[in-house]
Coordinates of C-alpha atoms and ligand atoms in Angstrom, one line a residue:
M5 CA -31.3 21.2 11.2
L6 CA -31.8 17.6 10.0
D7 CA -31.6 15.4 13.1
L8 CA -29.2 12.5 12.4
S9 CA -28.7 11.3 16.0
G10 CA -30.5 8.0 15.2
I11 CA -28.2 6.8 12.6
P12 CA -25.5 4.4 14.1
V13 CA -22.2 5.4 12.3
V14 CA -19.7 3.2 10.4
D15 CA -16.5 4.7 11.2
N16 CA -14.6 3.7 8.0
H17 CA -11.3 4.8 9.0
C18 CA -9.8 5.0 12.9
H19 CA -7.4 3.4 15.1
P20 CA -7.4 1.7 18.6
V21 CA -7.1 3.7 21.9
L22 CA -4.2 3.2 24.3
L23 CA -4.6 0.5 27.2
N24 CA -3.2 3.1 29.5
Q25 CA -5.9 6.2 29.6
Q26 CA -4.2 8.2 32.6
V27 CA -2.9 11.2 31.3
D28 CA -2.0 14.7 32.6
A29 CA -2.8 18.1 30.8
P30 CA 0.1 18.4 28.6
G31 CA -0.3 14.8 27.6
F32 CA -3.9 15.2 26.8
R33 CA -3.2 18.3 24.7
N34 CA -0.7 16.4 22.9
Y35 CA -3.4 14.0 21.5
F36 CA -4.8 16.8 19.8
T37 CA -2.2 18.0 17.6
E38 CA -0.1 16.7 14.5
A39 CA 2.7 19.3 15.1
S40 CA 5.7 17.5 16.5
D41 CA 7.2 20.4 18.4
P42 CA 6.4 20.3 22.0
S43 CA 6.1 24.0 22.1
V44 CA 2.9 23.7 20.0
P45 CA 0.6 21.8 22.6
E46 CA 2.1 23.8 25.3
K47 CA 1.4 27.3 24.1
H48 CA -1.0 27.0 21.4
I49 CA -3.5 24.1 21.6
P50 CA -5.5 25.9 24.5
N51 CA -6.1 28.7 22.0
T52 CA -7.6 26.4 19.2
V53 CA -11.1 26.3 18.5
Y54 CA -11.6 22.9 17.9
Y55 CA -10.0 22.3 21.5
L56 CA -12.0 24.9 23.1
W57 CA -15.2 23.1 21.6
L58 CA -14.1 19.8 23.0
L59 CA -13.4 21.0 26.6
R60 CA -17.0 22.6 26.4
Q61 CA -18.5 19.3 25.2
L62 CA -16.5 17.2 28.0
A63 CA -17.6 19.7 30.7
T64 CA -21.3 18.9 29.6
I65 CA -20.8 15.2 29.7
Y66 CA -19.1 15.3 33.1
G67 CA -21.3 18.2 34.5
C68 CA -18.1 20.2 35.6
P69 CA -16.8 23.8 34.5
N70 CA -15.2 23.6 31.0
T71 CA -11.6 24.0 32.3
E72 CA -8.8 21.4 31.3
E73 CA -8.0 20.9 35.1
D74 CA -11.6 20.0 36.2
I75 CA -12.3 17.7 32.9
L76 CA -9.1 15.8 33.6
A77 CA -9.8 15.6 37.4
I78 CA -13.0 13.7 36.7
R79 CA -11.6 11.8 33.7
S80 CA -8.9 10.1 35.8
G81 CA -11.2 9.1 38.4
L82 CA -12.7 6.7 35.8
D83 CA -11.0 3.4 35.1
D84 CA -9.9 2.8 31.5
D85 CA -12.9 0.4 30.6
T86 CA -15.4 2.5 32.0
L87 CA -14.2 5.6 30.0
L88 CA -14.1 3.6 26.7
E89 CA -17.6 2.1 27.2
R90 CA -18.9 5.5 28.1
F91 CA -17.7 7.4 25.1
F92 CA -18.1 4.6 22.5
R93 CA -21.7 4.0 23.5
A94 CA -22.5 7.7 23.5
A95 CA -21.2 7.8 20.0
N96 CA -23.5 5.3 18.7
I97 CA -21.3 3.3 16.5
D98 CA -22.2 0.6 14.3
T99 CA -18.7 -0.6 13.3
L100 CA -15.2 0.5 13.6
I101 CA -13.0 -0.2 10.8
L102 CA -9.4 0.0 12.4
D103 CA -6.0 0.5 11.3
P104 CA -4.4 -1.6 13.9
A105 CA -0.7 -1.1 13.2
F106 CA -0.6 2.3 14.6
P107 CA -0.1 2.9 17.7
L108 CA 1.9 0.0 18.4
P109 CA -0.6 -3.1 18.9
H110 CA 0.7 -4.0 22.4
T111 CA 0.2 -0.6 23.8
C112 CA -3.3 -0.5 22.5
Y113 CA -7.0 -2.1 23.4
S114 CA -7.6 -5.0 20.9
P115 CA -10.3 -4.5 18.4
E116 CA -12.4 -7.2 20.2
H117 CA -12.1 -5.5 23.3
M118 CA -13.0 -2.1 21.9
G119 CA -15.9 -3.7 20.2
Q120 CA -17.2 -5.4 23.3
L121 CA -17.1 -2.2 25.3
G122 CA -18.6 0.0 22.3
H123 CA -21.3 -2.6 21.7
C124 CA -20.4 -2.4 18.0
R125 CA -18.8 -4.4 15.4
T126 CA -15.0 -4.1 14.6
A127 CA -13.3 -4.6 11.2
R128 CA -9.6 -4.4 10.3
M129 CA -7.4 -3.1 7.4
L130 CA -3.8 -4.0 6.8
R131 CA -1.3 -1.1 6.6
L132 CA 1.1 -1.8 3.6
E133 CA 4.2 0.2 4.7
T134 CA 4.4 -1.5 8.1
L135 CA 4.2 -4.9 6.6
M136 CA 6.9 -3.8 4.0
Q137 CA 9.2 -2.6 7.0
Q138 CA 8.8 -5.6 8.9
L139 CA 9.6 -8.1 5.8
I140 CA 12.7 -6.1 4.8
I141 CA 14.0 -6.0 8.3
Q142 CA 13.5 -10.0 8.7
Y143 CA 14.5 -11.2 5.4
Q144 CA 17.0 -8.6 3.9
N145 CA 16.9 -10.4 0.6
F146 CA 14.8 -8.5 -2.3
D147 CA 13.1 -12.0 -3.7
E148 CA 12.3 -13.1 -0.5
V149 CA 10.9 -10.1 0.7
V150 CA 8.5 -10.0 -2.4
D151 CA 7.6 -13.4 -2.0
R152 CA 6.5 -13.0 1.5
Y153 CA 4.9 -9.5 0.9
T154 CA 2.8 -11.0 -2.0
L155 CA 1.9 -14.1 0.3
A156 CA 0.8 -11.8 3.1
L157 CA -1.6 -10.0 0.6
T158 CA -3.3 -13.0 -0.7
N159 CA -6.8 -13.8 0.4
A160 CA -7.0 -10.8 2.4
R161 CA -10.6 -11.2 3.5
E162 CA -10.1 -14.6 4.8
Q163 CA -7.0 -13.4 6.8
G164 CA -9.6 -10.9 8.4
Y165 CA -8.9 -7.9 6.5
C166 CA -11.5 -5.4 4.7
A167 CA -9.0 -3.1 3.1
F168 CA -5.5 -2.3 2.6
K169 CA -4.2 1.2 3.6
S170 CA -1.2 3.2 2.5
I171 CA 0.4 6.0 4.1
V172 CA 2.9 6.5 1.1
A173 CA 1.8 10.5 1.0
Y174 CA 3.8 10.5 4.2
R175 CA 6.8 8.9 2.8
T176 CA 7.6 9.5 -0.8
G177 CA 4.2 11.0 -2.0
L178 CA 1.4 10.0 -4.0
E179 CA 2.9 10.0 -7.4
I180 CA 3.3 6.6 -7.6
S181 CA 5.4 5.4 -10.5
E182 CA 6.3 2.3 -12.3
W183 CA 9.9 1.1 -11.7
S184 CA 12.0 -1.7 -13.1
K185 CA 13.1 -4.8 -11.1
D186 CA 16.6 -3.6 -11.0
Q187 CA 15.6 0.0 -9.9
A188 CA 13.8 -1.6 -7.3
V189 CA 16.5 -3.8 -6.1
S190 CA 18.8 -0.9 -5.7
S191 CA 16.5 1.1 -3.8
F192 CA 16.2 -1.9 -1.7
Q193 CA 20.0 -2.0 -1.0
E194 CA 19.7 1.6 0.3
A195 CA 16.7 0.5 2.5
L196 CA 19.0 -2.2 4.2
L197 CA 21.6 0.6 4.8
A198 CA 18.9 2.6 6.5
I199 CA 17.9 0.0 9.3
R200 CA 19.0 1.1 12.6
N201 CA 18.7 -0.8 15.8
G202 CA 16.4 -3.0 14.0
Q203 CA 14.3 -0.3 12.9
L204 CA 13.4 1.1 9.5
R205 CA 11.5 3.9 8.2
I206 CA 11.0 3.2 4.5
A207 CA 11.2 6.3 2.4
H208 CA 12.7 4.7 -0.6
K209 CA 10.7 5.7 -3.7
P210 CA 11.4 3.1 -6.3
L211 CA 11.0 0.3 -3.6
I212 CA 7.9 1.6 -2.0
D213 CA 6.1 2.2 -5.5
Y214 CA 7.3 -1.3 -6.7
L215 CA 5.7 -3.1 -3.7
L216 CA 2.5 -0.8 -3.6
H217 CA 1.9 -2.0 -7.2
I218 CA 2.2 -5.6 -6.1
A219 CA -0.4 -4.5 -3.7
F220 CA -2.6 -3.1 -6.2
Q221 CA -2.5 -5.9 -8.3
Q222 CA -3.5 -8.2 -5.4
A223 CA -6.5 -5.6 -4.5
A224 CA -7.8 -5.4 -8.0
E225 CA -7.9 -9.3 -8.3
Q226 CA -9.6 -9.6 -4.7
E227 CA -11.9 -6.8 -5.2
L228 CA -10.4 -5.2 -2.2
P229 CA -10.6 -1.5 -1.3
V230 CA -7.2 0.5 -0.7
Q231 CA -7.4 3.6 1.6
F232 CA -4.8 6.2 0.8
H233 CA -3.8 8.7 3.5
T234 CA -4.3 12.2 1.5
G235 CA -3.5 15.8 2.6
Y236 CA -3.2 16.9 6.4
G237 CA -1.3 14.8 8.6
D238 CA 1.6 14.2 10.8
G239 CA 4.4 16.9 11.2
D240 CA 6.8 15.1 8.8
T241 CA 4.7 15.1 5.7
D242 CA 5.4 17.1 2.7
M243 CA 2.1 18.3 1.9
R244 CA 2.9 19.1 -1.5
L245 CA 3.2 15.4 -2.1
G246 CA -0.1 14.8 -0.5
N247 CA -2.4 16.1 -3.1
P248 CA -4.7 13.5 -4.2
L249 CA -4.4 14.6 -8.0
H250 CA -1.0 12.8 -8.0
L251 CA -2.9 9.6 -8.0
R252 CA -3.9 9.9 -11.6
D253 CA -1.8 7.2 -13.4
V254 CA -2.8 4.9 -10.6
L255 CA -6.5 5.8 -10.8
E256 CA -6.3 5.4 -14.8
R257 CA -4.8 2.0 -15.0
K258 CA -7.7 -0.1 -16.3
D259 CA -6.5 -3.3 -14.8
Y260 CA -6.8 -1.5 -11.2
Q261 CA -10.5 -0.6 -11.8
P262 CA -11.9 -3.6 -9.6
M263 CA -9.7 -1.8 -6.7
K264 CA -11.8 0.6 -4.7
V265 CA -9.7 3.7 -3.9
V266 CA -10.6 5.5 -0.6
L267 CA -9.0 9.1 -0.3
L268 CA -8.8 9.5 3.3
H269 CA -9.3 12.9 5.4
E270 CA -11.2 14.6 2.8
S271 CA -7.9 15.4 1.4
Y272 CA -7.9 18.3 3.5
P273 CA -7.0 21.3 2.3
Y274 CA -7.2 19.7 -1.2
S275 CA -10.9 18.8 -0.5
Q276 CA -12.5 20.0 -3.7
L277 CA -10.0 18.3 -5.8
G278 CA -10.6 14.8 -3.8
A279 CA -14.3 15.4 -4.1
Y280 CA -13.8 15.7 -7.6
L281 CA -11.7 12.7 -8.2
A282 CA -14.6 10.8 -6.6
A283 CA -17.4 12.1 -8.6
I284 CA -15.4 11.4 -11.9
Y285 CA -13.9 7.8 -11.3
P286 CA -16.3 5.0 -10.5
H287 CA -14.0 3.2 -8.2
V288 CA -12.9 6.3 -6.1
Y289 CA -14.6 7.2 -2.7
F290 CA -14.2 10.0 -0.6
D291 CA -13.7 9.9 3.1
L292 CA -15.0 12.8 5.5
S293 CA -13.2 12.5 8.8
Y294 CA -14.5 14.8 11.6
M295 CA -11.9 14.8 14.4
I296 CA -8.7 14.7 12.5
P297 CA -7.9 16.8 10.6
F298 CA -8.1 19.4 13.6
V299 CA -10.3 22.0 12.2
D300 CA -13.0 23.8 13.7
R301 CA -16.8 23.4 12.7
L302 CA -16.9 26.3 10.1
E303 CA -14.2 24.5 8.2
M304 CA -15.9 21.1 8.4
L305 CA -19.2 23.0 7.1
A306 CA -17.0 24.0 4.2
F307 CA -15.5 20.7 3.0
T308 CA -18.8 19.1 3.8
R309 CA -20.6 21.4 1.4
Q310 CA -17.8 21.0 -1.2
A311 CA -18.2 17.2 -0.9
L312 CA -22.0 17.0 -1.1
G313 CA -22.0 19.8 -3.7
V314 CA -20.3 17.6 -6.5
T315 CA -19.9 14.0 -5.1
P316 CA -22.7 11.5 -5.0
A317 CA -23.6 10.4 -1.4
S318 CA -22.8 6.8 -2.4
K319 CA -19.2 7.7 -3.0
L320 CA -18.9 9.5 0.5
M321 CA -18.0 7.8 3.8
Y322 CA -17.9 9.0 7.4
S323 CA -14.8 8.6 9.7
S324 CA -13.3 10.2 12.8
D325 CA -9.7 9.0 12.3
G326 CA -9.8 8.8 16.2
I327 CA -6.8 7.6 18.1
H328 CA -5.4 7.1 21.2
V329 CA -8.2 8.2 23.4
P330 CA -12.1 7.7 23.0
E331 CA -13.2 11.2 23.1
M332 CA -11.9 11.2 19.6
H333 CA -14.2 8.5 18.3
W334 CA -16.9 9.9 20.0
A335 CA -16.3 13.7 19.3
G336 CA -16.0 12.5 15.2
A337 CA -19.5 10.9 15.7
I338 CA -21.4 13.8 17.3
R339 CA -19.6 16.3 14.9
G340 CA -20.1 14.3 11.8
R341 CA -23.8 13.9 12.2
S342 CA -24.3 17.4 13.3
V343 CA -22.1 19.0 10.6
I344 CA -23.6 16.8 7.8
G345 CA -27.1 17.5 9.3
Q346 CA -26.7 21.0 8.9
V347 CA -25.3 20.9 5.3
L348 CA -28.3 18.9 4.3
Q349 CA -30.6 21.3 6.1
E350 CA -29.2 24.1 4.1
M351 CA -29.5 22.1 0.7
I352 CA -33.4 21.5 1.8
D353 CA -33.8 25.3 2.5
A354 CA -32.1 26.0 -1.0
D355 CA -34.9 23.8 -2.3
E356 CA -32.3 21.3 -4.0
I357 CA -33.6 18.3 -2.0
D358 CA -36.5 17.5 0.2
Q359 CA -36.1 16.1 3.8
E360 CA -36.7 12.6 2.8
Q361 CA -34.1 12.7 0.0
A362 CA -31.8 14.4 2.6
Y363 CA -32.2 11.9 5.4
D364 CA -31.6 9.0 2.7
L365 CA -28.0 10.8 1.6
A366 CA -27.1 11.1 5.2
L367 CA -27.8 7.4 5.9
Q368 CA -25.6 6.4 2.9
I369 CA -22.7 8.8 4.3
L370 CA -23.0 7.5 7.8
H371 CA -23.6 3.7 7.3
D372 CA -24.5 2.5 3.9
T373 CA -21.7 3.3 1.5
A374 CA -19.1 1.9 3.8
Y375 CA -21.3 -1.5 4.1
T376 CA -21.2 -1.6 0.3
V377 CA -17.3 -0.6 -0.1
Y378 CA -16.0 -3.0 2.6
R379 CA -18.4 -5.8 2.3
L380 CA -19.4 -5.5 5.8
Ligands
LIG4 ZN1 -5.5 7.3 10.2

């Protein structure tokens, strides 16, 4: 197998970890599922392949038996900074590109502190729907919200952001349409009525789509990438709407071509479709996440083969989608290198490429492509 352990990864999509790392067994399991029903972590996570793999890896790190009990006993003896430092350093990270809007920032390590402990760089993206929600709650007036929103998106790089991110797939789906201002205003009125206790979960299609188009114009002007959640996600997602082929109208717009589009999480299980889009459209890039979605190695080999089989490596980027605990960022990195190494070795064995070419492709996926896309 091609050894890629020497390549420091740019993790092009991940989240901060929690300030409080102390957790019991049910809490720990809960970090490793997207299912919202509590019976899933309780009854089924211990019988899931990736979780059993994770426990075996952690047992090796801690030098203990591979039971949850033994591992968590040692883990809870470490202070939080030490835990982060240990896993982030072992992951060999060059840069973490963070979505700091989730989990809630006051519950998390700051990007700066994570970078310090991990001896790595950090960069951040701006999550569009969170910004929309905040402004709607705060201003409650359509024109005012649009003005403030547009202002917040201008000069994004000077404000410290290297990308925008959209989770519209979770809310109203990736088929982002064009609506008139009147339609957006009446959708806005409905959103106001949905504010409860000062909170809003924006799921109002004409309004979200309208505001997204403003962001796309901004991104195109600033040549800023936009990450889209696609495919596998939280329990509340309607996966039918998360198929990246729905983005066609946005991808076809000529005036949006300067905006690079990143399809997150290998669009799983629409991986072949997302990889195809990245192969065809010059401004589309494909993210390969190796910790979330929660799939086992065989499935990771499958989507990595599908991606590398059709998409240039200069369109592929590694991520962990790590969140909550540093084990995720670490596990993503060791898995990513290992799975990509195995697939490239298969391609060497099939006489598709030679050793040197394979290493160069790996370097692009794990490191170089992201440097270009996000201008790190
Ligand atoms: Zn994410």
